[in-house]
Amino acid sequence: MDKFIIRGGKKLKGKVEISGAKNAALALMPATLLSRGIYTFTNMPNLRDVRTMATLLSRLGVDCKYRVHKMVIDTSSVNRYEAPYELVKKMRASIYVLGPLLARYGYAKVSMPGGCAWGPRPINLHLEGLKKLGAKIDLDQGYIIAQSKRLSGNNVTFDVSSVGATGNILMAAVLAKGTTIIENAAIEPEITALAEFLSKMGAKISGIGTRRLEIEGVDELTPADARMIPDRIEAGTFLIAGAITHGEVTVTECNPENLIAILEKLRAVGCKLEIGVDYVKLKAPKKLKPVDVKTEIYPGFPTDMQAQWIALMTLASGTSIVTDTIYYDRFKHVPELIRLGADIELHKNVAVVRGVRKLIGAKVMSTDLRASASLILAGLVAEGTTEILRIYHIDRGYEFIEKKLRALGADIRRVSSKEY
Ligand code: EPU
């Protein structure tokens, strides 16, 4: 397993290009199962999760060809309808094949995702929604077996706003007979990107970007092409890298409109921001002010930035409170940050972060994707050397992170397991 060695203390300076969004790619790739034919996706990030989704699709008979940032997907020969345990356990987003397989082929067998690294992540809303559209769902030896003749439109109201459940029901409803109304739909930009892509394929969806989606099912869709939207979490992470190292970082090829909650908080910390159509330039202050954060569904502050925010707050000039209202257990980074000298107290889903004067490098372990990002951020500024083990998590969601950080002046290198 590879590890990162970071020598902290370098101020980051320069421009960094933001890649395509992981969570948009993971939603659009399975949507190609809805119609046989050839699709071309551009701005596709080179990530482990994207490769895992390609592997899963290829198990179903799909041909996925990936060249730099471009993926050509051919779904002409889909002939299997099963997402096996060994892939679903690697990546929960595999559940996204459930809706399209069922809608297009009337059958899907998908391994039930277990808990994830930081705690339980149920899929009850996906299953209840599909049942509402007429699917028969059974659980057999850890597999969800979903069957239906043609699905029928219905009203689906989510108690909790869910990105994945909205995506799955949307992909199922576009081929259902009649009209489906999704109430309390997720409005995360990746879901909007999915809805726009489905519309390009011929789906009839109104209310895109709102909490009420109305879908009039069609008999058939046709393949379409898409460009992935920029990754807002990667952009936010690099802006924090600039802030934590007291540097000056410009994230380019991003969409600042999708970053509003993060930018507001960075301003409150004292960062100076210049915002363009597709870039944000951040100049960090000398002293970071403590700023509380509560994660919320979009357009609120994203849970996927909570770990990185805690890393930033460890060096603020005072105490801040960071609350995660989406995932109560997503705090595996806290004990590792404490190993680097942070002063954090955890009370259920609330972290009380007392800013310290400095962090000191140590060996730490990454436990999940965003936790790894927070450890890298801390390592960039910690005194001495920080070694981050198990960095395969970071490769799931950040493209060439060490190269991008090095281009900004960071002293970070990847050591492959063969070398130690
Ligand atoms: N929930 C339920 N039942 C369900 C589904 C969700 O109770 O059937 C609850 C969850 O427990 C959670 C809340 O609803 O409290 C929101 O979960 P959601 O379904 O929106 O999450 P997801 O679709 O599983 C996506 C992203 C995550 C991101 C969350 C929240 C993808 C592939 N994943 O997950 O991204 O944290 O939305 O924004 O889009 C990441 O990129 O690091 C990551 C984990």
Short mmCIF file of C-alpha atoms and ligand atoms in Angstrom, two decimals:
data_model
loop_
_atom_site.label_atom_id
_atom_site.label_comp_id
_atom_site.label_asym_id
_atom_site.label_seq_id
_atom_site.Cartn_x
_atom_site.Cartn_y
_atom_site.Cartn_z
CA MET A 1 0.00 0.00 0.00
CA ASP A 2 1.32 3.42 -0.93
CA LYS A 3 1.93 6.16 1.58
CA PHE A 4 2.51 9.90 1.44
CA ILE A 5 5.46 11.62 3.02
CA ILE A 6 4.89 15.31 3.53
CA ARG A 7 7.37 17.82 4.84
CA GLY A 8 5.17 20.58 6.15
CA GLY A 9 5.63 24.32 6.23
CA LYS A 10 5.55 25.32 2.57
CA LYS A 11 3.18 28.13 1.62
CA LEU A 12 1.18 27.01 -1.39
CA LYS A 13 1.11 29.40 -4.28
CA GLY A 14 -0.20 29.18 -7.84
CA LYS A 15 -3.01 27.80 -9.95
CA VAL A 16 -4.57 24.38 -9.87
CA GLU A 17 -6.98 22.97 -12.42
CA ILE A 18 -10.02 21.25 -10.96
CA SER A 19 -11.00 17.87 -12.43
CA GLY A 20 -14.41 16.51 -13.35
CA ALA A 21 -16.68 15.59 -10.45
CA LYS A 22 -16.39 12.06 -9.13
CA ASN A 23 -19.98 12.00 -7.93
CA ALA A 24 -21.32 13.22 -11.27
CA ALA A 25 -19.31 10.57 -13.16
CA LEU A 26 -20.57 7.86 -10.79
CA ALA A 27 -24.18 8.86 -11.49
CA LEU A 28 -23.93 9.36 -15.25
CA MET A 29 -22.00 6.18 -16.02
CA PRO A 30 -24.78 3.81 -14.85
CA ALA A 31 -27.39 5.99 -16.58
CA THR A 32 -25.96 4.68 -19.88
CA LEU A 33 -27.61 1.34 -19.07
CA LEU A 34 -30.93 2.99 -19.92
CA SER A 35 -30.37 2.81 -23.68
CA ARG A 36 -28.22 0.58 -25.85
CA GLY A 37 -25.56 2.42 -27.85
CA ILE A 38 -22.44 4.55 -27.62
CA TYR A 39 -21.83 7.45 -25.23
CA THR A 40 -18.84 9.78 -24.98
CA PHE A 41 -18.07 11.45 -21.68
CA THR A 42 -15.42 14.15 -21.41
CA ASN A 43 -13.74 15.78 -18.43
CA MET A 44 -13.82 12.33 -16.81
CA PRO A 45 -11.58 12.26 -13.76
CA ASN A 46 -8.95 9.54 -13.56
CA LEU A 47 -10.04 8.05 -10.24
CA ARG A 48 -10.22 4.65 -8.63
CA ASP A 49 -13.99 4.95 -8.11
CA VAL A 50 -14.51 5.74 -11.78
CA ARG A 51 -12.44 2.68 -12.69
CA THR A 52 -14.46 0.57 -10.24
CA MET A 53 -17.70 1.75 -11.88
CA ALA A 54 -16.21 0.90 -15.30
CA THR A 55 -15.33 -2.58 -14.02
CA LEU A 56 -18.84 -3.04 -12.69
CA LEU A 57 -20.37 -1.94 -16.01
CA SER A 58 -18.05 -4.26 -17.92
CA ARG A 59 -19.33 -7.16 -15.78
CA LEU A 60 -22.76 -6.35 -17.18
CA GLY A 61 -21.46 -6.57 -20.74
CA VAL A 62 -20.68 -2.86 -21.24
CA ASP A 63 -17.51 -1.82 -23.02
CA CYS A 64 -15.83 1.16 -21.30
CA LYS A 65 -12.77 2.65 -22.97
CA TYR A 66 -10.92 5.27 -21.01
CA ARG A 67 -8.31 7.60 -22.43
CA VAL A 68 -7.11 10.75 -20.70
CA HIS A 69 -10.26 12.42 -19.39
CA LYS A 70 -12.45 10.83 -22.03
CA MET A 71 -14.57 7.73 -21.69
CA VAL A 72 -16.41 5.98 -24.48
CA ILE A 73 -19.09 3.64 -23.17
CA ASP A 74 -20.77 1.09 -25.42
CA THR A 75 -23.86 -0.50 -23.89
CA SER A 76 -24.93 -2.39 -27.04
CA SER A 77 -24.13 -5.79 -25.56
CA VAL A 78 -25.48 -5.63 -22.00
CA ASN A 79 -26.33 -9.22 -21.10
CA ARG A 80 -25.93 -9.52 -17.31
CA TYR A 81 -27.80 -7.72 -14.57
CA GLU A 82 -25.84 -8.38 -11.40
CA ALA A 83 -23.60 -6.16 -9.25
CA PRO A 84 -21.46 -8.56 -7.24
CA TYR A 85 -20.48 -8.20 -3.59
CA GLU A 86 -16.76 -7.75 -4.30
CA LEU A 87 -17.43 -4.56 -6.27
CA VAL A 88 -20.27 -3.14 -4.17
CA LYS A 89 -18.21 -3.52 -1.00
CA LYS A 90 -15.45 -1.46 -2.65
CA MET A 91 -17.80 1.30 -3.68
CA ARG A 92 -21.30 1.98 -2.44
CA ALA A 93 -22.18 4.06 -5.51
CA SER A 94 -22.52 0.66 -7.28
CA ILE A 95 -26.11 0.81 -6.01
CA TYR A 96 -26.73 3.27 -8.87
CA VAL A 97 -27.05 0.38 -11.35
CA LEU A 98 -30.20 -0.81 -9.57
CA GLY A 99 -32.65 1.78 -10.97
CA PRO A 100 -31.48 1.76 -14.61
CA LEU A 101 -31.15 -2.05 -14.85
CA LEU A 102 -34.61 -2.52 -13.45
CA ALA A 103 -36.14 0.16 -15.67
CA ARG A 104 -34.50 -1.06 -18.88
CA TYR A 105 -34.27 -4.83 -18.34
CA GLY A 106 -36.91 -5.54 -15.68
CA TYR A 107 -34.41 -7.29 -13.42
CA ALA A 108 -31.46 -6.37 -11.22
CA LYS A 109 -29.49 -8.28 -8.64
CA VAL A 110 -27.31 -5.97 -6.57
CA SER A 111 -25.33 -6.85 -3.48
CA MET A 112 -26.68 -5.03 -0.44
CA PRO A 113 -24.05 -2.45 0.57
CA GLY A 114 -22.88 -2.96 4.15
CA GLY A 115 -21.83 -0.17 6.50
CA CYS A 116 -19.13 2.12 5.23
CA ALA A 117 -15.79 2.96 6.88
CA TRP A 118 -17.35 5.56 9.14
CA GLY A 119 -20.73 4.00 9.94
CA PRO A 120 -24.12 2.94 8.64
CA ARG A 121 -25.42 4.28 5.32
CA PRO A 122 -28.88 2.84 4.70
CA ILE A 123 -30.51 2.41 1.27
CA ASN A 124 -34.10 2.06 2.48
CA LEU A 125 -35.20 5.12 0.49
CA HIS A 126 -33.90 3.62 -2.78
CA LEU A 127 -35.82 0.40 -2.16
CA GLU A 128 -39.05 2.03 -0.93
CA GLY A 129 -39.02 4.39 -3.92
CA LEU A 130 -38.58 1.54 -6.40
CA LYS A 131 -41.38 -0.39 -4.72
CA LYS A 132 -43.62 2.65 -5.18
CA LEU A 133 -42.90 2.39 -8.91
CA GLY A 134 -44.10 -1.21 -8.83
CA ALA A 135 -40.88 -3.17 -8.35
CA LYS A 136 -40.94 -6.43 -6.43
CA ILE A 137 -37.94 -6.42 -4.13
CA ASP A 138 -36.55 -9.41 -2.26
CA LEU A 139 -33.44 -9.90 -0.24
CA ASP A 140 -31.61 -13.16 -0.89
CA GLN A 141 -28.26 -14.08 0.67
CA GLY A 142 -27.14 -10.47 0.91
CA TYR A 143 -28.43 -9.56 -2.54
CA ILE A 144 -31.28 -7.24 -3.47
CA ILE A 145 -33.32 -8.87 -6.21
CA ALA A 146 -35.52 -6.32 -7.94
CA GLN A 147 -38.00 -7.33 -10.61
CA SER A 148 -40.78 -5.71 -12.51
CA LYS A 149 -42.53 -5.75 -15.84
CA ARG A 150 -42.65 -2.10 -16.89
CA LEU A 151 -42.41 0.23 -13.88
CA SER A 152 -45.33 2.61 -13.35
CA GLY A 153 -45.09 6.25 -12.37
CA ASN A 154 -46.13 7.24 -8.86
CA ASN A 155 -45.53 9.88 -6.19
CA VAL A 156 -42.35 9.33 -4.23
CA THR A 157 -41.77 11.56 -1.22
CA PHE A 158 -38.48 11.24 0.59
CA ASP A 159 -38.47 11.89 4.37
CA VAL A 160 -34.77 12.62 4.12
CA SER A 161 -33.16 14.28 1.12
CA SER A 162 -30.91 11.66 -0.45
CA VAL A 163 -28.54 12.13 -3.40
CA GLY A 164 -28.36 8.42 -4.24
CA ALA A 165 -32.07 7.67 -3.79
CA THR A 166 -33.05 10.67 -5.94
CA GLY A 167 -30.62 9.49 -8.64
CA ASN A 168 -31.85 5.90 -8.57
CA ILE A 169 -35.56 6.76 -8.62
CA LEU A 170 -35.00 9.34 -11.34
CA MET A 171 -33.20 6.78 -13.51
CA ALA A 172 -35.99 4.27 -12.91
CA ALA A 173 -38.82 6.75 -13.51
CA VAL A 174 -37.63 8.01 -16.90
CA LEU A 175 -38.69 4.72 -18.54
CA ALA A 176 -41.73 4.05 -16.32
CA LYS A 177 -45.27 4.21 -17.68
CA GLY A 178 -46.92 7.45 -16.61
CA THR A 179 -45.84 10.28 -14.39
CA THR A 180 -43.60 10.15 -11.32
CA ILE A 181 -43.29 13.02 -8.90
CA ILE A 182 -40.31 13.04 -6.59
CA GLU A 183 -40.86 15.31 -3.60
CA ASN A 184 -37.96 16.45 -1.42
CA ALA A 185 -35.58 15.49 -4.23
CA ALA A 186 -31.87 16.17 -3.74
CA ILE A 187 -30.66 19.31 -5.54
CA GLU A 188 -26.94 18.61 -5.33
CA PRO A 189 -25.28 19.76 -8.59
CA GLU A 190 -24.38 16.15 -9.44
CA ILE A 191 -28.09 15.22 -9.42
CA THR A 192 -28.91 18.22 -11.56
CA ALA A 193 -26.16 17.07 -13.96
CA LEU A 194 -27.74 13.62 -14.05
CA ALA A 195 -31.22 15.03 -14.74
CA GLU A 196 -29.83 17.21 -17.53
CA PHE A 197 -28.04 14.23 -19.05
CA LEU A 198 -31.21 12.12 -18.92
CA SER A 199 -33.10 14.96 -20.62
CA LYS A 200 -30.47 14.95 -23.35
CA MET A 201 -31.20 11.24 -23.78
CA GLY A 202 -34.86 12.10 -24.36
CA ALA A 203 -36.26 11.90 -20.82
CA LYS A 204 -39.09 14.27 -19.93
CA ILE A 205 -38.19 15.85 -16.62
CA SER A 206 -39.43 19.14 -15.26
CA GLY A 207 -38.35 20.94 -12.10
CA ILE A 208 -34.65 20.14 -12.62
CA GLY A 209 -32.64 21.82 -9.86
CA THR A 210 -35.70 22.05 -7.56
CA ARG A 211 -36.92 19.80 -4.74
CA ARG A 212 -39.87 18.63 -6.87
CA LEU A 213 -39.08 16.63 -9.96
CA GLU A 214 -41.84 15.63 -12.33
CA ILE A 215 -40.97 12.85 -14.73
CA GLU A 216 -43.17 11.74 -17.55
CA GLY A 217 -41.98 8.28 -18.51
CA VAL A 218 -41.05 7.63 -22.14
CA ASP A 219 -40.91 4.32 -24.04
CA GLU A 220 -37.35 4.70 -25.14
CA LEU A 221 -34.25 6.82 -24.64
CA THR A 222 -31.32 7.38 -26.97
CA PRO A 223 -27.59 7.63 -26.14
CA ALA A 224 -26.12 11.10 -25.59
CA ASP A 225 -22.77 12.64 -24.70
CA ALA A 226 -21.85 14.69 -21.65
CA ARG A 227 -19.08 16.73 -20.11
CA MET A 228 -18.63 16.17 -16.39
CA ILE A 229 -19.19 19.22 -14.18
CA PRO A 230 -16.23 20.35 -12.05
CA ASP A 231 -15.63 18.64 -8.72
CA ARG A 232 -16.76 21.11 -6.05
CA ILE A 233 -15.21 19.09 -3.23
CA GLU A 234 -11.81 18.97 -4.91
CA ALA A 235 -12.05 22.74 -5.44
CA GLY A 236 -12.97 23.31 -1.78
CA THR A 237 -10.13 21.07 -0.62
CA PHE A 238 -7.51 23.00 -2.63
CA LEU A 239 -8.86 26.33 -1.38
CA ILE A 240 -8.42 25.06 2.17
CA ALA A 241 -4.89 23.94 1.23
CA GLY A 242 -4.20 27.57 0.33
CA ALA A 243 -5.78 28.86 3.53
CA ILE A 244 -4.10 26.43 5.93
CA THR A 245 -0.61 27.06 4.50
CA HIS A 246 -1.12 30.86 4.55
CA GLY A 247 -0.70 30.79 0.80
CA GLU A 248 -2.30 32.14 -2.33
CA VAL A 249 -4.09 29.53 -4.44
CA THR A 250 -6.31 29.89 -7.50
CA VAL A 251 -8.60 27.01 -8.39
CA THR A 252 -9.45 27.09 -12.09
CA GLU A 253 -11.97 25.24 -14.30
CA CYS A 254 -14.39 25.19 -11.37
CA ASN A 255 -17.92 26.47 -10.91
CA PRO A 256 -17.91 29.05 -8.06
CA GLU A 257 -21.73 28.98 -7.99
CA ASN A 258 -21.57 25.48 -6.56
CA LEU A 259 -19.10 26.58 -3.89
CA ILE A 260 -21.06 29.37 -2.24
CA ALA A 261 -21.35 27.85 1.26
CA ILE A 262 -17.63 26.99 1.31
CA LEU A 263 -16.60 30.42 0.03
CA GLU A 264 -18.74 32.19 2.66
CA LYS A 265 -16.99 30.25 5.41
CA LEU A 266 -13.54 30.92 3.96
CA ARG A 267 -14.33 34.64 3.90
CA ALA A 268 -15.40 34.46 7.55
CA VAL A 269 -12.01 32.87 8.34
CA GLY A 270 -10.39 36.02 6.91
CA CYS A 271 -9.44 34.80 3.43
CA LYS A 272 -9.58 37.32 0.59
CA LEU A 273 -11.38 35.88 -2.41
CA GLU A 274 -11.51 36.92 -6.02
CA ILE A 275 -14.30 35.09 -7.80
CA GLY A 276 -14.50 34.75 -11.58
CA VAL A 277 -16.84 32.80 -13.83
CA ASP A 278 -14.77 29.64 -13.57
CA TYR A 279 -12.10 30.38 -10.99
CA VAL A 280 -11.60 31.41 -7.37
CA LYS A 281 -8.42 33.03 -6.15
CA LEU A 282 -7.79 32.80 -2.42
CA LYS A 283 -5.32 34.78 -0.39
CA ALA A 284 -4.99 33.52 3.14
CA PRO A 285 -4.86 35.83 6.16
CA LYS A 286 -1.98 35.79 8.66
CA LYS A 287 -4.33 34.58 11.40
CA LEU A 288 -7.20 32.20 10.75
CA LYS A 289 -10.37 33.19 12.60
CA PRO A 290 -12.35 30.32 14.13
CA VAL A 291 -15.58 29.69 12.22
CA ASP A 292 -18.33 27.23 13.12
CA VAL A 293 -19.71 24.93 10.47
CA LYS A 294 -22.81 22.77 10.35
CA THR A 295 -23.07 20.44 7.37
CA GLU A 296 -26.35 20.56 5.47
CA ILE A 297 -27.75 19.27 2.23
CA TYR A 298 -26.97 21.42 -0.82
CA PRO A 299 -26.70 24.40 -1.01
CA GLY A 300 -25.50 24.17 2.62
CA PHE A 301 -21.97 23.34 3.68
CA PRO A 302 -21.22 19.82 2.34
CA THR A 303 -20.50 16.88 4.64
CA ASP A 304 -17.77 15.98 2.12
CA MET A 305 -15.86 19.09 3.31
CA GLN A 306 -16.34 18.55 7.05
CA ALA A 307 -13.05 16.71 7.66
CA GLN A 308 -11.08 19.31 5.69
CA TRP A 309 -12.76 22.12 7.64
CA ILE A 310 -11.80 20.53 10.95
CA ALA A 311 -8.19 20.34 9.71
CA LEU A 312 -8.28 24.07 8.97
CA MET A 313 -9.84 24.93 12.32
CA THR A 314 -7.14 23.05 14.26
CA LEU A 315 -4.92 26.09 13.58
CA ALA A 316 -7.50 28.86 14.05
CA SER A 317 -6.98 31.49 16.72
CA GLY A 318 -9.78 30.23 18.96
CA THR A 319 -12.46 27.57 19.31
CA SER A 320 -14.87 26.48 16.62
CA ILE A 321 -17.72 24.00 16.57
CA VAL A 322 -18.10 21.66 13.62
CA THR A 323 -21.34 19.68 13.43
CA ASP A 324 -22.16 17.00 10.88
CA THR A 325 -25.93 16.69 10.49
CA ILE A 326 -25.73 14.33 7.49
CA TYR A 327 -23.44 11.59 8.82
CA TYR A 328 -23.26 11.47 12.60
CA ASP A 329 -20.25 9.15 12.68
CA ARG A 330 -18.06 10.69 10.02
CA PHE A 331 -15.21 11.67 12.33
CA LYS A 332 -12.54 8.99 11.90
CA HIS A 333 -10.03 11.74 11.07
CA VAL A 334 -10.34 13.27 14.53
CA PRO A 335 -8.11 10.82 16.46
CA GLU A 336 -5.52 11.02 13.66
CA LEU A 337 -5.52 14.84 13.72
CA ILE A 338 -5.05 14.63 17.49
CA ARG A 339 -1.91 12.54 16.81
CA LEU A 340 -0.61 15.58 14.92
CA GLY A 341 -1.17 17.78 17.96
CA ALA A 342 -4.73 19.04 17.30
CA ASP A 343 -6.99 19.78 20.25
CA ILE A 344 -10.41 18.34 19.37
CA GLU A 345 -13.17 17.03 21.59
CA LEU A 346 -15.88 14.97 20.02
CA HIS A 347 -19.43 14.84 21.40
CA LYS A 348 -21.45 12.59 19.13
CA ASN A 349 -21.67 14.52 15.84
CA VAL A 350 -20.19 17.73 17.21
CA ALA A 351 -16.47 18.44 17.19
CA VAL A 352 -15.16 21.19 19.44
CA VAL A 353 -11.94 22.31 17.82
CA ARG A 354 -9.62 24.46 19.91
CA GLY A 355 -7.04 26.07 17.67
CA VAL A 356 -3.41 25.26 18.54
CA ARG A 357 -0.29 27.23 17.66
CA LYS A 358 1.16 24.43 15.54
CA LEU A 359 0.76 20.83 14.45
CA ILE A 360 3.68 18.44 14.61
CA GLY A 361 4.30 15.77 11.97
CA ALA A 362 3.65 12.11 12.85
CA LYS A 363 2.63 8.83 11.28
CA VAL A 364 -1.10 8.75 10.69
CA MET A 365 -3.55 6.45 9.03
CA SER A 366 -6.16 7.43 6.49
CA THR A 367 -9.49 5.70 6.99
CA ASP A 368 -11.68 7.08 4.21
CA LEU A 369 -11.54 9.50 1.32
CA ARG A 370 -12.29 12.84 2.98
CA ALA A 371 -10.48 11.87 6.20
CA SER A 372 -7.37 11.32 4.04
CA ALA A 373 -7.79 14.77 2.52
CA SER A 374 -7.92 16.33 5.98
CA LEU A 375 -4.72 14.54 7.02
CA ILE A 376 -2.93 15.78 3.91
CA LEU A 377 -4.04 19.34 4.68
CA ALA A 378 -2.76 19.02 8.24
CA GLY A 379 0.49 17.45 7.01
CA LEU A 380 1.09 20.37 4.65
CA VAL A 381 1.41 22.70 7.59
CA ALA A 382 2.66 20.42 10.38
CA GLU A 383 6.20 20.94 11.61
CA GLY A 384 8.55 18.21 10.38
CA THR A 385 7.47 15.10 8.52
CA THR A 386 4.02 13.54 8.33
CA GLU A 387 3.59 10.04 6.96
CA ILE A 388 0.10 9.14 5.81
CA LEU A 389 -0.56 5.44 5.48
CA ARG A 390 -3.28 3.66 3.45
CA ILE A 391 -3.61 6.44 0.92
CA TYR A 392 -5.49 4.24 -1.51
CA HIS A 393 -8.56 6.00 -0.10
CA ILE A 394 -7.42 9.32 -1.55
CA ASP A 395 -7.03 7.81 -5.02
CA ARG A 396 -10.77 7.07 -4.99
CA GLY A 397 -11.64 10.73 -5.26
CA TYR A 398 -8.71 13.07 -5.91
CA GLU A 399 -6.96 12.95 -9.25
CA PHE A 400 -3.14 13.19 -9.04
CA ILE A 401 -3.43 15.03 -5.74
CA GLU A 402 0.28 14.92 -4.94
CA LYS A 403 1.21 16.21 -8.41
CA LYS A 404 -1.26 19.08 -8.11
CA LEU A 405 0.00 19.94 -4.62
CA ARG A 406 3.64 19.75 -5.72
CA ALA A 407 2.89 22.17 -8.56
CA LEU A 408 1.70 24.60 -5.88
CA GLY A 409 4.97 24.18 -3.98
CA ALA A 410 4.12 21.45 -1.47
CA ASP A 411 6.77 18.95 -0.42
CA ILE A 412 4.80 15.73 -0.77
CA ARG A 413 5.80 12.44 -2.26
CA ARG A 414 4.19 9.09 -2.76
CA VAL A 415 6.17 6.09 -1.67
CA SER A 416 4.96 2.86 -3.15
CA SER A 417 4.76 -0.19 -0.91
CA LYS A 418 7.56 -1.81 -2.92
CA GLU A 419 9.93 0.86 -1.64
CA TYR A 420 9.39 0.31 2.08
N1 EPU B 1 -30.19 8.04 3.86
C1 EPU B 1 -31.16 7.24 4.41
N2 EPU B 1 -31.70 6.25 3.63
C2 EPU B 1 -31.33 6.07 2.33
C3 EPU B 1 -30.35 6.90 1.78
C4 EPU B 1 -29.80 7.89 2.58
O1 EPU B 1 -31.51 7.36 5.58
O2 EPU B 1 -31.88 5.17 1.68
C5 EPU B 1 -29.59 9.11 4.69
C6 EPU B 1 -28.10 8.87 4.92
O3 EPU B 1 -27.85 8.04 6.02
C7 EPU B 1 -27.59 10.28 5.12
C8 EPU B 1 -28.49 11.11 4.23
O4 EPU B 1 -29.62 10.30 3.95
O5 EPU B 1 -27.79 10.68 6.45
C9 EPU B 1 -27.86 11.55 2.93
O6 EPU B 1 -27.29 10.46 2.25
P1 EPU B 1 -27.29 10.39 0.66
O7 EPU B 1 -28.17 9.28 0.22
O8 EPU B 1 -27.55 11.74 0.13
O9 EPU B 1 -25.80 9.98 0.36
P2 EPU B 1 -25.26 9.06 -0.81
O10 EPU B 1 -26.08 9.23 -2.02
O11 EPU B 1 -25.03 7.69 -0.31
C10 EPU B 1 -23.71 10.91 -1.79
C11 EPU B 1 -22.26 11.05 -2.13
C12 EPU B 1 -21.44 11.12 -0.84
C13 EPU B 1 -21.94 12.31 -0.01
C14 EPU B 1 -23.44 12.20 0.23
C15 EPU B 1 -24.02 13.40 0.95
C16 EPU B 1 -22.07 9.89 -4.22
C17 EPU B 1 -21.56 8.72 -4.98
N3 EPU B 1 -21.83 9.91 -2.93
O12 EPU B 1 -23.84 9.71 -1.05
O13 EPU B 1 -20.10 11.36 -1.24
O14 EPU B 1 -21.27 12.33 1.22
O15 EPU B 1 -24.13 12.05 -1.03
O16 EPU B 1 -23.81 14.54 0.23
O17 EPU B 1 -22.63 10.79 -4.81
C18 EPU B 1 -17.76 11.34 -0.99
O18 EPU B 1 -17.67 11.76 -2.16
O19 EPU B 1 -16.78 11.31 -0.20
C19 EPU B 1 -19.05 10.84 -0.52
C20 EPU B 1 -19.17 10.01 0.51
#
